[in-house]
Amino acid sequence: MTLDLPLDDSQTTLRDGIARYLADHDQPGWAELAGDLGLMSIGIPESAGGFGGGATERALTAAALGPTLAAADWLPHVLAADLLARAAPDHALLPALALGQQRIVLVDAAAHAGLSGDPLNGTAELVAGAGAADWALVLDDQVVRLVRLGGADAAITPRAMLDGTVLGDIAFTAPPAEIVAGGNAAAALAALGRDALIAGRCAEACGLMRRMLDDTVAFLGQRQQFGQPIARFQVLRHRVADMQMTLLKAAALTEVAVQSENADPAARRHATSAAAIEVIDAVRAVGEGAVQMHGAMGLTGELTLGRFYKRGLAIGAELGPARRHFAAL
C-alpha cells in the first residue's frame, strides 16, 4: 500500500478498480483513463456528470498512476476541473471535462516569471499537461480566468521532456477570457490550487517510490552472486530498509497534506510544504538507491526503473526549492 488514508467504500472501490485495471494495462493513455476508468470525472459534481470526490480520490489515483507516467497530465486536468466546479458548479464545460473530451490545465501566474506583469500577456513555460490541452484555468490572487487555448492569442508549443512526459509553453497575447472568480474568492481558489497540486504531486512521487522499491526487492531476490541471491547480503538489506523508511516518512507527510485540503489555509500550507520538503529528498534517495543496486543496467532502456527515476526527479523539480517550503513552516 502506497498511502494509508482512511477510505470509505467508494474510495476503496476506486483504489481497487484502478489496481486491477493497471495490472493488465501498464501504459494507459488518455482515452483509456477517460473511457475505461472515468478518471477525468474525479472532483466534478455528479450533477455535471462527474464522479465527485476530492483530495483523497486524487491522491489515490495519482499514486496508482505514478509508474505509468499518466499522472503527469491527469493531475492538472482533474485539479483544474475541480477548481472550476467549486467556482461555477453549473459551468457548461464541466460535462466535457468529466468525459475527457476536453482537456484543461492549470496556469499559476505566480509560478511563471513570464507572466509577472499581466497574467494574460506573456509566456507560461513548461506547463504540465499543456501539450494537448484545450483550456487553461489561469490562477492569480486577483482574478481567476478560463482561457481557450490553441489560437494565435494563446498558442501552445509542446516540449518533450527527458522523463517521457510532454509539457507545453503557452504564449498569451491578451486572449478572451471568462472570469471565474475575483477578489478574495480568487485568492482563496489560487491558494487551494497551489497546495492541492503539491499534495497531488507528492502522492504521485510516493507511487513511483513504492514501485522503484518493489522492483529493487524483486531484483535482489533474482540476482545471484557467490551462489546465493544478493538479497541475503546484509549491507543491501540495510540499504533497502533505509529506502523503506524514507518512503514511509514521505508517505506519512503526504497523507497529512492530502487530509488538510479542507483545513485552515495556513495549516494546509504548512502540511503541503512539509510533505514537499520530505518528498524532494526522498524521491532522490530512493531512486538513487534503486539504480545503484541494479547496477549499470538501472538506467538502460531495458528497464522501466530509469524512467521512474527521471520522473521522480522531475516531480522534485516541479515542487520547487526546499528553501521556499521551509519559509512556509
mmCIF file of C-alpha atoms in Angstrom:
data_model
loop_
_atom_site.group_PDB
_atom_site.id
_atom_site.type_symbol
_atom_site.label_atom_id
_atom_site.label_comp_id
_atom_site.label_asym_id
_atom_site.label_seq_id
_atom_site.Cartn_x
_atom_site.Cartn_y
_atom_site.Cartn_z
ATOM 1 C CA MET A 1 0.000 0.000 0.000
ATOM 2 C CA THR A 2 1.446 3.379 -1.022
ATOM 3 C CA LEU A 3 -0.735 5.744 1.019
ATOM 4 C CA ASP A 4 -2.526 4.723 4.207
ATOM 5 C CA LEU A 5 -5.528 7.035 4.025
ATOM 6 C CA PRO A 6 -8.882 6.465 5.734
ATOM 7 C CA LEU A 7 -11.187 5.283 2.953
ATOM 8 C CA ASP A 8 -14.926 4.854 2.607
ATOM 9 C CA ASP A 9 -16.479 2.161 0.411
ATOM 10 C CA SER A 10 -16.468 4.219 -2.786
ATOM 11 C CA GLN A 11 -12.827 5.214 -2.311
ATOM 12 C CA THR A 12 -11.837 1.601 -1.659
ATOM 13 C CA THR A 13 -13.668 0.561 -4.811
ATOM 14 C CA LEU A 14 -11.872 3.271 -6.788
ATOM 15 C CA ARG A 15 -8.446 2.209 -5.483
ATOM 16 C CA ASP A 16 -9.043 -1.487 -6.126
ATOM 17 C CA GLY A 17 -10.563 -0.881 -9.553
ATOM 18 C CA ILE A 18 -7.568 1.144 -10.706
ATOM 19 C CA ALA A 19 -5.170 -1.503 -9.380
ATOM 20 C CA ARG A 20 -6.965 -4.288 -11.257
ATOM 21 C CA TYR A 21 -7.002 -2.278 -14.471
ATOM 22 C CA LEU A 22 -3.332 -1.331 -14.289
ATOM 23 C CA ALA A 23 -2.381 -4.960 -13.707
ATOM 24 C CA ASP A 24 -3.351 -5.530 -17.355
ATOM 25 C CA HIS A 25 -2.650 -2.055 -18.784
ATOM 26 C CA ASP A 26 0.706 -0.720 -17.620
ATOM 27 C CA GLN A 27 0.757 2.217 -20.061
ATOM 28 C CA PRO A 28 -2.812 3.560 -20.330
ATOM 29 C CA GLY A 29 -3.393 6.607 -22.490
ATOM 30 C CA TRP A 30 -5.809 9.475 -22.078
ATOM 31 C CA ALA A 31 -8.620 7.641 -23.875
ATOM 32 C CA GLU A 32 -8.280 4.570 -21.640
ATOM 33 C CA LEU A 33 -8.209 6.588 -18.425
ATOM 34 C CA ALA A 34 -11.264 8.544 -19.512
ATOM 35 C CA GLY A 35 -13.282 5.852 -21.258
ATOM 36 C CA ASP A 36 -12.421 2.692 -19.330
ATOM 37 C CA LEU A 37 -11.977 4.133 -15.842
ATOM 38 C CA GLY A 38 -13.742 7.509 -15.943
ATOM 39 C CA LEU A 39 -10.883 9.114 -14.022
ATOM 40 C CA MET A 40 -11.302 12.548 -15.636
ATOM 41 C CA SER A 41 -14.549 12.981 -13.703
ATOM 42 C CA ILE A 42 -12.953 12.997 -10.231
ATOM 43 C CA GLY A 43 -13.736 16.259 -8.442
ATOM 44 C CA ILE A 44 -16.573 17.199 -10.777
ATOM 45 C CA PRO A 45 -20.009 17.035 -9.103
ATOM 46 C CA GLU A 46 -22.412 14.309 -10.121
ATOM 47 C CA SER A 47 -24.886 16.958 -11.292
ATOM 48 C CA ALA A 48 -22.372 17.877 -14.022
ATOM 49 C CA GLY A 49 -21.676 14.261 -14.986
ATOM 50 C CA GLY A 50 -18.743 13.750 -12.641
ATOM 51 C CA PHE A 51 -17.718 11.251 -10.000
ATOM 52 C CA GLY A 52 -17.413 13.754 -7.175
ATOM 53 C CA GLY A 53 -14.730 13.257 -4.588
ATOM 54 C CA GLY A 54 -11.727 15.409 -3.821
ATOM 55 C CA ALA A 55 -8.264 15.261 -2.323
ATOM 56 C CA THR A 56 -8.332 11.606 -1.239
ATOM 57 C CA GLU A 57 -9.534 10.381 -4.618
ATOM 58 C CA ARG A 58 -6.907 12.489 -6.405
ATOM 59 C CA ALA A 59 -4.139 11.180 -4.144
ATOM 60 C CA LEU A 60 -5.139 7.528 -4.533
ATOM 61 C CA THR A 61 -5.262 7.875 -8.296
ATOM 62 C CA ALA A 62 -2.056 9.905 -8.602
ATOM 63 C CA ALA A 63 -0.141 7.312 -6.552
ATOM 64 C CA ALA A 64 -1.526 4.464 -8.659
ATOM 65 C CA LEU A 65 -0.832 6.229 -11.967
ATOM 66 C CA GLY A 66 2.649 7.387 -10.950
ATOM 67 C CA PRO A 67 4.569 4.479 -12.538
ATOM 68 C CA THR A 68 2.543 4.797 -15.764
ATOM 69 C CA LEU A 69 3.572 8.473 -16.201
ATOM 70 C CA ALA A 70 -0.100 9.208 -16.923
ATOM 71 C CA ALA A 71 -0.472 11.250 -13.733
ATOM 72 C CA ALA A 72 1.703 13.980 -15.257
ATOM 73 C CA ASP A 73 -1.193 15.163 -17.469
ATOM 74 C CA TRP A 74 -4.066 13.699 -15.472
ATOM 75 C CA LEU A 75 -3.459 15.584 -12.226
ATOM 76 C CA PRO A 76 -3.559 19.174 -13.566
ATOM 77 C CA HIS A 77 -6.686 18.306 -15.578
ATOM 78 C CA VAL A 78 -8.737 16.970 -12.674
ATOM 79 C CA LEU A 79 -7.492 19.657 -10.303
ATOM 80 C CA ALA A 80 -8.339 22.470 -12.724
ATOM 81 C CA ALA A 81 -11.763 20.899 -13.314
ATOM 82 C CA ASP A 82 -12.285 20.616 -9.544
ATOM 83 C CA LEU A 83 -11.440 24.306 -9.032
ATOM 84 C CA LEU A 84 -13.706 25.329 -11.893
ATOM 85 C CA ALA A 85 -16.526 23.265 -10.383
ATOM 86 C CA ARG A 86 -16.011 24.911 -6.984
ATOM 87 C CA ALA A 87 -16.292 28.369 -8.523
ATOM 88 C CA ALA A 88 -19.028 27.573 -11.050
ATOM 89 C CA PRO A 89 -20.814 24.263 -10.256
ATOM 90 C CA ASP A 90 -23.081 24.570 -13.302
ATOM 91 C CA HIS A 91 -20.426 25.593 -15.813
ATOM 92 C CA ALA A 92 -21.201 24.350 -19.316
ATOM 93 C CA LEU A 93 -17.674 22.996 -19.818
ATOM 94 C CA LEU A 94 -17.764 20.558 -16.897
ATOM 95 C CA PRO A 95 -19.560 17.632 -18.634
ATOM 96 C CA ALA A 96 -16.987 17.590 -21.459
ATOM 97 C CA LEU A 97 -14.143 17.763 -18.933
ATOM 98 C CA ALA A 98 -15.666 14.876 -16.973
ATOM 99 C CA LEU A 99 -15.685 12.712 -20.092
ATOM 100 C CA GLY A 100 -12.176 13.726 -21.090
ATOM 101 C CA GLN A 101 -13.476 15.136 -24.365
ATOM 102 C CA GLN A 102 -11.937 18.495 -23.484
ATOM 103 C CA ARG A 103 -8.644 18.902 -21.627
ATOM 104 C CA ILE A 104 -7.808 21.658 -19.170
ATOM 105 C CA VAL A 105 -4.604 22.664 -17.394
ATOM 106 C CA LEU A 106 -3.609 24.916 -14.524
ATOM 107 C CA VAL A 107 -1.509 28.007 -15.140
ATOM 108 C CA ASP A 108 -0.399 29.683 -11.918
ATOM 109 C CA ALA A 109 0.691 33.225 -12.771
ATOM 110 C CA ALA A 110 2.774 33.383 -9.597
ATOM 111 C CA ALA A 111 4.885 30.412 -10.728
ATOM 112 C CA HIS A 112 5.846 31.791 -14.146
ATOM 113 C CA ALA A 113 8.235 34.718 -14.462
ATOM 114 C CA GLY A 114 6.931 35.306 -17.972
ATOM 115 C CA LEU A 115 3.546 36.278 -16.512
ATOM 116 C CA SER A 116 4.861 38.613 -13.820
ATOM 117 C CA GLY A 117 3.037 41.606 -15.276
ATOM 118 C CA ASP A 118 -0.350 40.855 -16.824
ATOM 119 C CA PRO A 119 -1.107 37.116 -16.432
ATOM 120 C CA LEU A 120 -2.636 37.100 -19.915
ATOM 121 C CA ASN A 121 0.298 38.817 -21.597
ATOM 122 C CA GLY A 122 3.456 36.757 -21.640
ATOM 123 C CA THR A 123 4.631 33.158 -21.829
ATOM 124 C CA ALA A 124 3.988 30.441 -19.272
ATOM 125 C CA GLU A 125 6.816 27.961 -19.759
ATOM 126 C CA LEU A 126 6.747 24.219 -19.073
ATOM 127 C CA VAL A 127 3.078 23.918 -18.125
ATOM 128 C CA ALA A 128 2.187 20.344 -17.148
ATOM 129 C CA GLY A 129 -0.443 18.869 -19.432
ATOM 130 C CA ALA A 130 -0.388 21.793 -21.855
ATOM 131 C CA GLY A 131 0.961 19.797 -24.770
ATOM 132 C CA ALA A 132 -2.545 18.676 -25.760
ATOM 133 C CA ALA A 133 -4.795 20.987 -23.698
ATOM 134 C CA ASP A 134 -7.878 22.816 -24.925
ATOM 135 C CA TRP A 135 -8.329 25.183 -21.978
ATOM 136 C CA ALA A 136 -6.322 26.806 -19.219
ATOM 137 C CA LEU A 137 -7.522 27.897 -15.800
ATOM 138 C CA VAL A 138 -5.247 30.841 -15.047
ATOM 139 C CA LEU A 139 -4.759 31.306 -11.308
ATOM 140 C CA ASP A 140 -3.991 34.726 -9.913
ATOM 141 C CA ASP A 141 -4.599 36.227 -6.488
ATOM 142 C CA GLN A 142 -6.725 38.977 -8.023
ATOM 143 C CA VAL A 143 -8.787 37.097 -10.601
ATOM 144 C CA VAL A 144 -9.097 33.505 -11.863
ATOM 145 C CA ARG A 145 -9.872 33.204 -15.566
ATOM 146 C CA LEU A 146 -10.740 30.485 -18.064
ATOM 147 C CA VAL A 147 -8.949 30.757 -21.404
ATOM 148 C CA ARG A 148 -9.386 28.833 -24.648
ATOM 149 C CA LEU A 149 -6.048 27.532 -25.903
ATOM 150 C CA GLY A 150 -4.694 26.833 -29.349
ATOM 151 C CA GLY A 151 -5.438 30.104 -31.135
ATOM 152 C CA ALA A 152 -2.960 32.782 -32.119
ATOM 153 C CA ASP A 153 -3.646 34.616 -28.846
ATOM 154 C CA ALA A 154 -2.953 31.530 -26.688
ATOM 155 C CA ALA A 155 -0.536 29.461 -28.737
ATOM 156 C CA ILE A 156 0.943 26.214 -27.404
ATOM 157 C CA THR A 157 4.442 24.917 -28.112
ATOM 158 C CA PRO A 158 4.800 21.276 -26.928
ATOM 159 C CA ARG A 159 8.043 20.383 -25.130
ATOM 160 C CA ALA A 160 9.110 16.736 -24.884
ATOM 161 C CA MET A 161 10.931 16.140 -21.591
ATOM 162 C CA LEU A 162 13.620 13.657 -20.604
ATOM 163 C CA ASP A 163 11.258 11.855 -18.221
ATOM 164 C CA GLY A 164 8.972 10.885 -21.107
ATOM 165 C CA THR A 165 6.253 13.461 -20.424
ATOM 166 C CA VAL A 166 5.206 16.327 -22.700
ATOM 167 C CA LEU A 167 4.862 19.803 -21.252
ATOM 168 C CA GLY A 168 3.955 22.953 -23.113
ATOM 169 C CA ASP A 169 4.808 26.631 -23.354
ATOM 170 C CA ILE A 170 1.721 28.856 -23.622
ATOM 171 C CA ALA A 171 2.176 32.291 -25.209
ATOM 172 C CA PHE A 172 -0.658 34.570 -24.119
ATOM 173 C CA THR A 173 -1.329 37.756 -26.082
ATOM 174 C CA ALA A 174 -4.435 39.123 -24.375
ATOM 175 C CA PRO A 175 -6.807 36.276 -25.298
ATOM 176 C CA PRO A 176 -10.533 36.482 -24.499
ATOM 177 C CA ALA A 177 -11.100 35.135 -21.009
ATOM 178 C CA GLU A 178 -14.019 34.234 -18.799
ATOM 179 C CA ILE A 179 -13.736 35.472 -15.236
ATOM 180 C CA VAL A 180 -14.338 32.543 -12.907
ATOM 181 C CA ALA A 181 -13.596 34.231 -9.580
ATOM 182 C CA GLY A 182 -12.368 37.595 -8.339
ATOM 183 C CA GLY A 183 -11.219 39.295 -5.152
ATOM 184 C CA ASN A 184 -10.978 37.178 -2.023
ATOM 185 C CA ALA A 185 -12.596 34.225 -3.797
ATOM 186 C CA ALA A 186 -9.863 34.276 -6.440
ATOM 187 C CA ALA A 187 -7.100 34.419 -3.838
ATOM 188 C CA ALA A 188 -8.622 31.504 -1.920
ATOM 189 C CA LEU A 189 -9.070 29.436 -5.087
ATOM 190 C CA ALA A 190 -5.494 30.127 -6.222
ATOM 191 C CA ALA A 191 -4.068 29.181 -2.818
ATOM 192 C CA LEU A 192 -6.085 25.969 -2.772
ATOM 193 C CA GLY A 193 -4.935 25.081 -6.283
ATOM 194 C CA ARG A 194 -1.265 25.573 -5.410
ATOM 195 C CA ASP A 195 -1.458 23.462 -2.265
ATOM 196 C CA ALA A 196 -3.577 20.737 -3.863
ATOM 197 C CA LEU A 197 -1.135 20.424 -6.763
ATOM 198 C CA ILE A 198 1.760 19.955 -4.331
ATOM 199 C CA ALA A 199 -0.143 17.284 -2.404
ATOM 200 C CA GLY A 200 -1.073 15.512 -5.635
ATOM 201 C CA ARG A 201 2.494 15.526 -6.948
ATOM 202 C CA CYS A 202 3.733 14.203 -3.611
ATOM 203 C CA ALA A 203 1.235 11.342 -3.897
ATOM 204 C CA GLU A 204 2.428 10.641 -7.440
ATOM 205 C CA ALA A 205 6.021 10.569 -6.214
ATOM 206 C CA CYS A 206 5.082 8.132 -3.438
ATOM 207 C CA GLY A 207 3.612 5.804 -6.048
ATOM 208 C CA LEU A 208 6.833 5.985 -8.050
ATOM 209 C CA MET A 209 8.973 5.329 -4.979
ATOM 210 C CA ARG A 210 6.877 2.310 -3.992
ATOM 211 C CA ARG A 211 7.303 0.833 -7.472
ATOM 212 C CA MET A 212 11.071 1.504 -7.511
ATOM 213 C CA LEU A 213 11.426 -0.125 -4.095
ATOM 214 C CA ASP A 214 9.312 -3.150 -5.043
ATOM 215 C CA ASP A 215 11.251 -3.642 -8.292
ATOM 216 C CA THR A 216 14.533 -3.417 -6.403
ATOM 217 C CA VAL A 217 13.492 -6.005 -3.827
ATOM 218 C CA ALA A 218 12.408 -8.354 -6.620
ATOM 219 C CA PHE A 219 15.711 -7.845 -8.460
ATOM 220 C CA LEU A 220 17.786 -8.538 -5.345
ATOM 221 C CA GLY A 221 15.958 -11.818 -4.918
ATOM 222 C CA GLN A 222 16.737 -12.872 -8.503
ATOM 223 C CA ARG A 223 20.343 -11.738 -8.909
ATOM 224 C CA GLN A 224 22.851 -14.421 -7.853
ATOM 225 C CA GLN A 225 26.366 -13.874 -6.569
ATOM 226 C CA PHE A 226 28.634 -16.314 -4.730
ATOM 227 C CA GLY A 227 25.937 -18.950 -5.204
ATOM 228 C CA GLN A 228 23.153 -17.099 -3.413
ATOM 229 C CA PRO A 229 20.678 -14.252 -4.025
ATOM 230 C CA ILE A 230 22.272 -10.899 -3.264
ATOM 231 C CA ALA A 231 19.173 -10.127 -1.190
ATOM 232 C CA ARG A 232 20.889 -12.111 1.566
ATOM 233 C CA PHE A 233 23.767 -9.638 1.790
ATOM 234 C CA GLN A 234 23.379 -7.668 4.969
ATOM 235 C CA VAL A 235 24.617 -4.373 3.556
ATOM 236 C CA LEU A 236 21.973 -4.490 0.825
ATOM 237 C CA ARG A 237 19.265 -5.452 3.299
ATOM 238 C CA HIS A 238 20.181 -2.390 5.372
ATOM 239 C CA ARG A 239 20.069 -0.202 2.265
ATOM 240 C CA VAL A 240 16.593 -1.459 1.394
ATOM 241 C CA ALA A 241 15.453 -0.839 4.967
ATOM 242 C CA ASP A 242 16.703 2.748 4.716
ATOM 243 C CA MET A 243 14.798 3.225 1.455
ATOM 244 C CA GLN A 244 11.649 1.808 3.031
ATOM 245 C CA MET A 245 11.907 4.188 5.991
ATOM 246 C CA THR A 246 12.481 7.112 3.633
ATOM 247 C CA LEU A 247 9.354 6.199 1.684
ATOM 248 C CA LEU A 248 7.288 5.742 4.851
ATOM 249 C CA LYS A 249 8.227 9.213 6.109
ATOM 250 C CA ALA A 250 7.397 10.831 2.778
ATOM 251 C CA ALA A 251 4.097 8.942 2.546
ATOM 252 C CA ALA A 252 3.110 9.872 6.116
ATOM 253 C CA LEU A 253 3.617 13.591 5.486
ATOM 254 C CA THR A 254 1.847 13.290 2.130
ATOM 255 C CA GLU A 255 -1.143 11.723 3.882
ATOM 256 C CA VAL A 256 -1.286 14.688 6.274
ATOM 257 C CA ALA A 257 -1.104 17.109 3.339
ATOM 258 C CA VAL A 258 -3.906 15.308 1.493
ATOM 259 C CA GLN A 259 -6.170 15.308 4.525
ATOM 260 C CA SER A 260 -5.525 19.009 5.173
ATOM 261 C CA GLU A 261 -7.164 20.213 1.955
ATOM 262 C CA ASN A 262 -10.247 21.499 3.789
ATOM 263 C CA ALA A 263 -8.316 22.757 6.812
ATOM 264 C CA ASP A 264 -7.411 26.333 7.649
ATOM 265 C CA PRO A 265 -5.294 27.712 4.738
ATOM 266 C CA ALA A 266 -2.287 28.330 6.998
ATOM 267 C CA ALA A 267 -2.411 24.771 8.343
ATOM 268 C CA ARG A 268 -2.863 23.415 4.814
ATOM 269 C CA ARG A 269 0.130 25.403 3.558
ATOM 270 C CA HIS A 270 2.238 24.106 6.438
ATOM 271 C CA ALA A 271 1.244 20.493 5.746
ATOM 272 C CA THR A 272 1.874 20.652 1.998
ATOM 273 C CA SER A 273 5.245 22.358 2.431
ATOM 274 C CA ALA A 274 6.330 19.751 4.987
ATOM 275 C CA ALA A 275 5.363 16.989 2.546
ATOM 276 C CA ALA A 276 7.194 18.680 -0.318
ATOM 277 C CA ILE A 277 10.408 19.022 1.706
ATOM 278 C CA GLU A 278 10.370 15.318 2.565
ATOM 279 C CA VAL A 279 9.429 14.150 -0.931
ATOM 280 C CA ILE A 280 12.092 16.256 -2.676
ATOM 281 C CA ASP A 281 14.795 14.431 -0.702
ATOM 282 C CA ALA A 282 13.064 11.052 -0.586
ATOM 283 C CA VAL A 283 12.467 10.609 -4.297
ATOM 284 C CA ARG A 284 16.148 11.210 -4.998
ATOM 285 C CA ALA A 285 17.322 8.924 -2.185
ATOM 286 C CA VAL A 286 15.018 6.053 -3.137
ATOM 287 C CA GLY A 287 15.727 6.475 -6.841
ATOM 288 C CA GLU A 288 19.484 6.567 -6.389
ATOM 289 C CA GLY A 289 19.377 3.524 -4.133
ATOM 290 C CA ALA A 290 17.295 1.581 -6.639
ATOM 291 C CA VAL A 291 19.564 2.471 -9.545
ATOM 292 C CA GLN A 292 22.744 1.676 -7.634
ATOM 293 C CA MET A 293 21.508 -1.734 -6.528
ATOM 294 C CA HIS A 294 20.515 -2.584 -10.092
ATOM 295 C CA GLY A 295 23.993 -1.671 -11.263
ATOM 296 C CA ALA A 296 24.716 -0.072 -14.636
ATOM 297 C CA MET A 297 21.569 -1.604 -16.129
ATOM 298 C CA GLY A 298 19.470 0.583 -13.824
ATOM 299 C CA LEU A 299 19.383 3.461 -16.293
ATOM 300 C CA THR A 300 19.186 1.457 -19.516
ATOM 301 C CA GLY A 301 16.143 1.446 -21.746
ATOM 302 C CA GLU A 302 15.600 -2.218 -20.961
ATOM 303 C CA LEU A 303 14.270 -1.402 -17.502
ATOM 304 C CA THR A 304 11.449 0.922 -16.564
ATOM 305 C CA LEU A 305 13.410 1.916 -13.459
ATOM 306 C CA GLY A 306 15.295 4.648 -15.289
ATOM 307 C CA ARG A 307 12.007 6.156 -16.446
ATOM 308 C CA PHE A 308 10.640 6.111 -12.906
ATOM 309 C CA TYR A 309 13.757 7.758 -11.514
ATOM 310 C CA LYS A 310 13.716 10.528 -14.117
ATOM 311 C CA ARG A 311 10.052 11.209 -13.467
ATOM 312 C CA GLY A 312 10.697 11.326 -9.735
ATOM 313 C CA LEU A 313 13.434 13.908 -10.218
ATOM 314 C CA ALA A 314 11.107 15.929 -12.461
ATOM 315 C CA ILE A 315 8.460 15.946 -9.718
ATOM 316 C CA GLY A 316 11.063 17.121 -7.225
ATOM 317 C CA ALA A 317 11.957 19.987 -9.553
ATOM 318 C CA GLU A 318 8.289 20.879 -10.040
ATOM 319 C CA LEU A 319 7.778 21.070 -6.286
ATOM 320 C CA GLY A 320 10.318 23.870 -6.239
ATOM 321 C CA PRO A 321 13.300 24.646 -3.998
ATOM 322 C CA ALA A 322 13.126 23.290 -0.471
ATOM 323 C CA ARG A 323 14.087 26.695 0.952
ATOM 324 C CA ARG A 324 10.797 28.108 -0.300
ATOM 325 C CA HIS A 325 8.879 25.429 1.545
ATOM 326 C CA PHE A 326 10.961 25.864 4.693
ATOM 327 C CA ALA A 327 9.913 29.514 4.672
ATOM 328 C CA ALA A 328 6.263 28.391 4.913
ATOM 329 C CA LEU A 329 6.846 26.330 8.069
#
